[in-house]
Coordinates of N, CA and C in Angstrom, one line a residue:
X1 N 0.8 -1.2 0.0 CA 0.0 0.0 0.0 C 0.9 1.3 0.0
X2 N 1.7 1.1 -1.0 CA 2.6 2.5 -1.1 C 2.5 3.1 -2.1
X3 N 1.9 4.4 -2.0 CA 2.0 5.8 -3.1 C 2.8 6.7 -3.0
X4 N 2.8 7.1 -4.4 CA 3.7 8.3 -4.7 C 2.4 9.2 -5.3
X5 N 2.6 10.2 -4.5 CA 1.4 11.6 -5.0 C 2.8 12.2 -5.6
X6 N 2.2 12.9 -6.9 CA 3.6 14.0 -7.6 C 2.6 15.4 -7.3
X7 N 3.0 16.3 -7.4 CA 2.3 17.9 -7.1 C 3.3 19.1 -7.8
X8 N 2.4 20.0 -8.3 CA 3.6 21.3 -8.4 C 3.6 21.6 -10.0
X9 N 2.9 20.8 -11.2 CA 3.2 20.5 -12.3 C 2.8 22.1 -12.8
X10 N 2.3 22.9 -13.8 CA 1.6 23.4 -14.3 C 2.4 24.4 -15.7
X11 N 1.6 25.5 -16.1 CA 2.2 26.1 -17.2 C 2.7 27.3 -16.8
X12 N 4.4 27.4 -17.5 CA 4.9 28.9 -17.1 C 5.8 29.2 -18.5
X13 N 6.2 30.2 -18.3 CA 7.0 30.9 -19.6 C 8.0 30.3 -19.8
X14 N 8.8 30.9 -20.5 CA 10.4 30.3 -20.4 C 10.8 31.4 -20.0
X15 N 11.6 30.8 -18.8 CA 12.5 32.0 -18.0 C 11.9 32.0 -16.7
X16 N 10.6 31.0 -16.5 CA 10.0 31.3 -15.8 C 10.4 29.4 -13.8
X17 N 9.5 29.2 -13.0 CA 10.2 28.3 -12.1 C 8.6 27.9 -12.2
X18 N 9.3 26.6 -11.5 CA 8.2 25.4 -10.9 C 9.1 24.5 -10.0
X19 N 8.1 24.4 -8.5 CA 8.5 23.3 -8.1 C 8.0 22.2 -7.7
X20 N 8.3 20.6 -7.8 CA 8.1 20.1 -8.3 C 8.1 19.5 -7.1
X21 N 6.7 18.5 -6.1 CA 7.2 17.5 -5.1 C 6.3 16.6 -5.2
X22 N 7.1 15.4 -4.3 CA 6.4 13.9 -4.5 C 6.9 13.5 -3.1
X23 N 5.3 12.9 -2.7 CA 5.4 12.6 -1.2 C 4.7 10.9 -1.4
X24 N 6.0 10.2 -0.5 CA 5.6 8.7 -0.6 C 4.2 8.4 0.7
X25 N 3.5 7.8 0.6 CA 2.8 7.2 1.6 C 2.6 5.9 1.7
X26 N 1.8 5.2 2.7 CA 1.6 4.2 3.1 C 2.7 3.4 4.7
X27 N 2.7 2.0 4.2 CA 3.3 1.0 5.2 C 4.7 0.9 4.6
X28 N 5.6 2.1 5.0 CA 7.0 2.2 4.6 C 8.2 1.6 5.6
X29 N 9.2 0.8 5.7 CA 10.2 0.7 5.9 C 11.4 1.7 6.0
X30 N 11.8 2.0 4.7 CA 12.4 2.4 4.3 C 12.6 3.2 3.2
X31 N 13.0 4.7 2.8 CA 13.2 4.6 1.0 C 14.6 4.8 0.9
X32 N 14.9 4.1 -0.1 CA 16.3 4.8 -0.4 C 16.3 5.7 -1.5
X33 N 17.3 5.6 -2.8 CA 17.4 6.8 -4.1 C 15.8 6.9 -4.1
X34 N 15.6 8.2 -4.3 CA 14.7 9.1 -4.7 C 14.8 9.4 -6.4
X35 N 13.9 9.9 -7.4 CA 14.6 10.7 -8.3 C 13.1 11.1 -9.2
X36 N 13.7 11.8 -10.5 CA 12.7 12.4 -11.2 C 13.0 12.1 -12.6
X37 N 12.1 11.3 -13.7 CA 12.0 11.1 -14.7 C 11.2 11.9 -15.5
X38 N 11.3 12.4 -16.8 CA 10.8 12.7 -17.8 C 10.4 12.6 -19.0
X39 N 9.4 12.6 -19.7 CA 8.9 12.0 -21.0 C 8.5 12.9 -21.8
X40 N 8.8 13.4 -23.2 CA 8.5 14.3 -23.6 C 7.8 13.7 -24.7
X41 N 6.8 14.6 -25.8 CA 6.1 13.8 -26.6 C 6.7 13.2 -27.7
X42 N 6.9 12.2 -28.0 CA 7.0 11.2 -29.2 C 8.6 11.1 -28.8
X43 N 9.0 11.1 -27.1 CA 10.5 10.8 -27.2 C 10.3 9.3 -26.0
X44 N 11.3 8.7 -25.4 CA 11.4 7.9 -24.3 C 11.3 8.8 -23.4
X45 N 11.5 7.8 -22.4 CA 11.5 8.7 -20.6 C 13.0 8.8 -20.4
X46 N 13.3 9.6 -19.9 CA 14.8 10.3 -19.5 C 14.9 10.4 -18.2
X47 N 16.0 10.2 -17.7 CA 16.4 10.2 -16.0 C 16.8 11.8 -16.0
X48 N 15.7 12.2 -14.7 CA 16.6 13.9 -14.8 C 17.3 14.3 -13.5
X49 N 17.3 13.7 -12.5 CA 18.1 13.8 -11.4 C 18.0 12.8 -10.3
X50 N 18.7 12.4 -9.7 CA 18.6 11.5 -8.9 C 19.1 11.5 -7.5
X51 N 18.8 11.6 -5.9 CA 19.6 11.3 -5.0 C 19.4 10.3 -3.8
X52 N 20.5 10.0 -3.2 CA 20.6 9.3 -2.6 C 20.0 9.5 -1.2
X53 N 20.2 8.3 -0.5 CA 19.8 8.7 1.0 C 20.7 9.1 1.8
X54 N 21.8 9.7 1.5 CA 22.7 10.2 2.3 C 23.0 11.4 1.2
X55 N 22.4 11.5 -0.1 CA 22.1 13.4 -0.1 C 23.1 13.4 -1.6
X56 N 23.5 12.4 -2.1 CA 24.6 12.1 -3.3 C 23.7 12.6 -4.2
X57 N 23.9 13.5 -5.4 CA 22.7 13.7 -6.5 C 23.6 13.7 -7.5
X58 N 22.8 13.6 -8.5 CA 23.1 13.8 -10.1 C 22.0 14.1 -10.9
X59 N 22.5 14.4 -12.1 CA 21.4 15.5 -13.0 C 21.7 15.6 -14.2
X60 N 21.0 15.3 -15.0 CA 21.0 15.3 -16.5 C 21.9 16.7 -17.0
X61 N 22.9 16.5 -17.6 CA 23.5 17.6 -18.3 C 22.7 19.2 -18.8
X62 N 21.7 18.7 -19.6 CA 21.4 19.9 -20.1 C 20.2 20.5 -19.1
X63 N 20.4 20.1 -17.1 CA 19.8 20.6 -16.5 C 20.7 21.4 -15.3
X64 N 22.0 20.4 -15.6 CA 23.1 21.1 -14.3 C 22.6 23.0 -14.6
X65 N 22.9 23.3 -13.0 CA 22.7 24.6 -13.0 C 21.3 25.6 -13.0
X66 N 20.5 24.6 -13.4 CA 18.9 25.5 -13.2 C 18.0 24.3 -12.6
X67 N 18.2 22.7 -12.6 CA 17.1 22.3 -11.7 C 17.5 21.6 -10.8
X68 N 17.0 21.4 -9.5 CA 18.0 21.2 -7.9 C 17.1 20.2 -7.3
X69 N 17.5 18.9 -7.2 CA 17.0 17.9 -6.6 C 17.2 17.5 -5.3
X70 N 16.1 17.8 -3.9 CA 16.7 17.6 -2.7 C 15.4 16.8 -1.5
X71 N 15.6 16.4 -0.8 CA 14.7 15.4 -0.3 C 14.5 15.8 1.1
X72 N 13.2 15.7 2.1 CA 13.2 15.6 3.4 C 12.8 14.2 4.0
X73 N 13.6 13.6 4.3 CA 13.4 12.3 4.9 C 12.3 12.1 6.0
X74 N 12.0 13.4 6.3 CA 11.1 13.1 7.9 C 9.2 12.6 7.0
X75 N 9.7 13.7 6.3 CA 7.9 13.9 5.5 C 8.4 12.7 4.2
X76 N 9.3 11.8 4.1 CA 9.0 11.1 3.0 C 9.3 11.7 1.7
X77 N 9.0 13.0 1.4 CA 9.1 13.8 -0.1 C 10.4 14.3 -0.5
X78 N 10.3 14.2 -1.7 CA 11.4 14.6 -2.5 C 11.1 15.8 -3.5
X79 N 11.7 16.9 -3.6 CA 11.5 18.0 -4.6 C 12.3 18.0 -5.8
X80 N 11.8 18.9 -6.6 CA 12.5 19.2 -7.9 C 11.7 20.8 -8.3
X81 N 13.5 21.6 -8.0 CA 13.3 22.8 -7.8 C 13.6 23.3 -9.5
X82 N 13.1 23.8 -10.3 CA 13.2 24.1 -11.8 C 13.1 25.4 -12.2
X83 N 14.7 26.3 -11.9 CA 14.5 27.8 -12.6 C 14.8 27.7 -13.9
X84 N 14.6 28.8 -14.4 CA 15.3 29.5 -15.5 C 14.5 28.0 -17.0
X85 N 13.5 27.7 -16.8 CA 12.5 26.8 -17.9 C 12.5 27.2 -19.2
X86 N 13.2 26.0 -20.1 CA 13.0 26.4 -21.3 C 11.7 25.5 -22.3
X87 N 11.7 25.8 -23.2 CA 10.6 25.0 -23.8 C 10.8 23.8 -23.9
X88 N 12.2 23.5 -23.8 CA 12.6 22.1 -24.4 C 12.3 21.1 -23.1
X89 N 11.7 21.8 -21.8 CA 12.2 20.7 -20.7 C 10.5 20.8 -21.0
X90 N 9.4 20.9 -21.4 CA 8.2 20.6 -22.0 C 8.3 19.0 -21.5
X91 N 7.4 18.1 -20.8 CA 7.5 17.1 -20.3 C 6.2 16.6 -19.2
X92 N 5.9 15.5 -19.5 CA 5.2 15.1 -18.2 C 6.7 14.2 -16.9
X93 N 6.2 14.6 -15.7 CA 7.6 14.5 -14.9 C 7.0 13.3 -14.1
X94 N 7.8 12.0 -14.0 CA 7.7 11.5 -12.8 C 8.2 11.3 -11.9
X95 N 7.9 11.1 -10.7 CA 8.4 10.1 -9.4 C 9.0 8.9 -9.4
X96 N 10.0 8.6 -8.7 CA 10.7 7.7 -8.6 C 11.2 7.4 -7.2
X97 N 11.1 6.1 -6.9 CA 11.5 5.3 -5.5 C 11.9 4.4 -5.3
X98 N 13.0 3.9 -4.6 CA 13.0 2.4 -4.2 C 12.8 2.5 -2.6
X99 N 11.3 2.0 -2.3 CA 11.1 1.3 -1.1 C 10.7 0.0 -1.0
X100 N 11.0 0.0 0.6 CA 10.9 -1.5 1.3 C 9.8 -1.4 2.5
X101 N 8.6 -1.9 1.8 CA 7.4 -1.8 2.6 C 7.7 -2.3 4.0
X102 N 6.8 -2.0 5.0 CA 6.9 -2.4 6.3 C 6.7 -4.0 6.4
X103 N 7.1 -4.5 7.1 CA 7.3 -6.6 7.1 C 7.8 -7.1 5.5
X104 N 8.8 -6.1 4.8 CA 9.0 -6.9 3.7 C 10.1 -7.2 3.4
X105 N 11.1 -7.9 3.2 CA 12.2 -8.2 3.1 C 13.2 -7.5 1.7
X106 N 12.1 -7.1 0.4 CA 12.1 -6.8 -0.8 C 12.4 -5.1 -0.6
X107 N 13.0 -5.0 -1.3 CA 13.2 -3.5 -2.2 C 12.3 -3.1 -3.8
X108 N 11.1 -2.2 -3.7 CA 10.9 -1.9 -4.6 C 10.4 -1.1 -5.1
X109 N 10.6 -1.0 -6.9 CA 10.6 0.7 -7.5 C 9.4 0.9 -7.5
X110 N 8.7 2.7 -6.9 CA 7.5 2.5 -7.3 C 8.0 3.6 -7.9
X111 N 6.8 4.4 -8.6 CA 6.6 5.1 -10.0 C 5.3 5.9 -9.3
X112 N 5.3 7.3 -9.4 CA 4.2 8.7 -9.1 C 3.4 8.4 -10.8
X113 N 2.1 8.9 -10.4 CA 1.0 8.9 -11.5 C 1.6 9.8 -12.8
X114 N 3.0 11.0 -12.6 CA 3.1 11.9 -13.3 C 2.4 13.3 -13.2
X115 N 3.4 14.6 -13.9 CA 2.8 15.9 -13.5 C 3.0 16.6 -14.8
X116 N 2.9 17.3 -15.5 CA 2.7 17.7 -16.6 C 3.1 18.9 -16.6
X117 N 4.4 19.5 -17.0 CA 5.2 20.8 -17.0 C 5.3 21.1 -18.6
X118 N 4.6 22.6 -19.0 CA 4.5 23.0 -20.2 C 5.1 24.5 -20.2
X119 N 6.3 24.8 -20.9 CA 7.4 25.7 -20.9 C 6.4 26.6 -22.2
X120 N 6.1 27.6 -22.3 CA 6.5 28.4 -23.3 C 6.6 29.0 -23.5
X121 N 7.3 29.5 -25.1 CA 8.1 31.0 -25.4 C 7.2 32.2 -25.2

């Protein structure tokens, strides 16, 4: 019984921010890497930032420097802070997790419903 709610999605200019959070719930154990994926239309899904549970991140090249991935472990959620938006990051965004439900011995990925971020000129 574990969800990922994603929040924060909507339309802004270019030049313009959004932030972007996903809060896990349910019968949690544990989470570890946190992260944020993207799909844009008629492309695959792309990895856009990722961190760890001790705070290690990484980030798609053509985002170093304008989007900031950081987590609060107490509330479960993970953010994705996005200035300076160009049209190209146009995308539905998702959530990403590896948890270990409460009584379960397994680690596993869940996936947020997705948020829909539309850049334009």
């Amino acid at each position: 019984q574990v969800q990922l709610v994603e929040s924060g999605g909507g339309l802004v200019q270019a030049g313009g921010s959004l932030r972007l959070s996903c809060a896990a719930s349910g019968s949690i154990f544990s989470i570890n890497a946190m992260g944020w994926y993207r799909q844009a239309p008629g492309k695959q899904r792309e990895l856009v930032a990722t961190i760890t549970t001790g705070g290690t991140t990484t980030q798609l090249d053509s985002v170093k420097g304008r989007f900031t991935i950081s987590r609060d472990n107490a509330k479960n959620t993970v953010y994705l802070q996005m200035n300076s938006l160009k049209p190209e990051d146009t995308a539905v965004y998702y959530c990403n997790a590896d948890v270990q439900p409460s009584g379960s011995w397994t680690v596993r990925e869940y996936w947020g419903q997705g948020t829909q971020v539309t850049v334009s000129s």
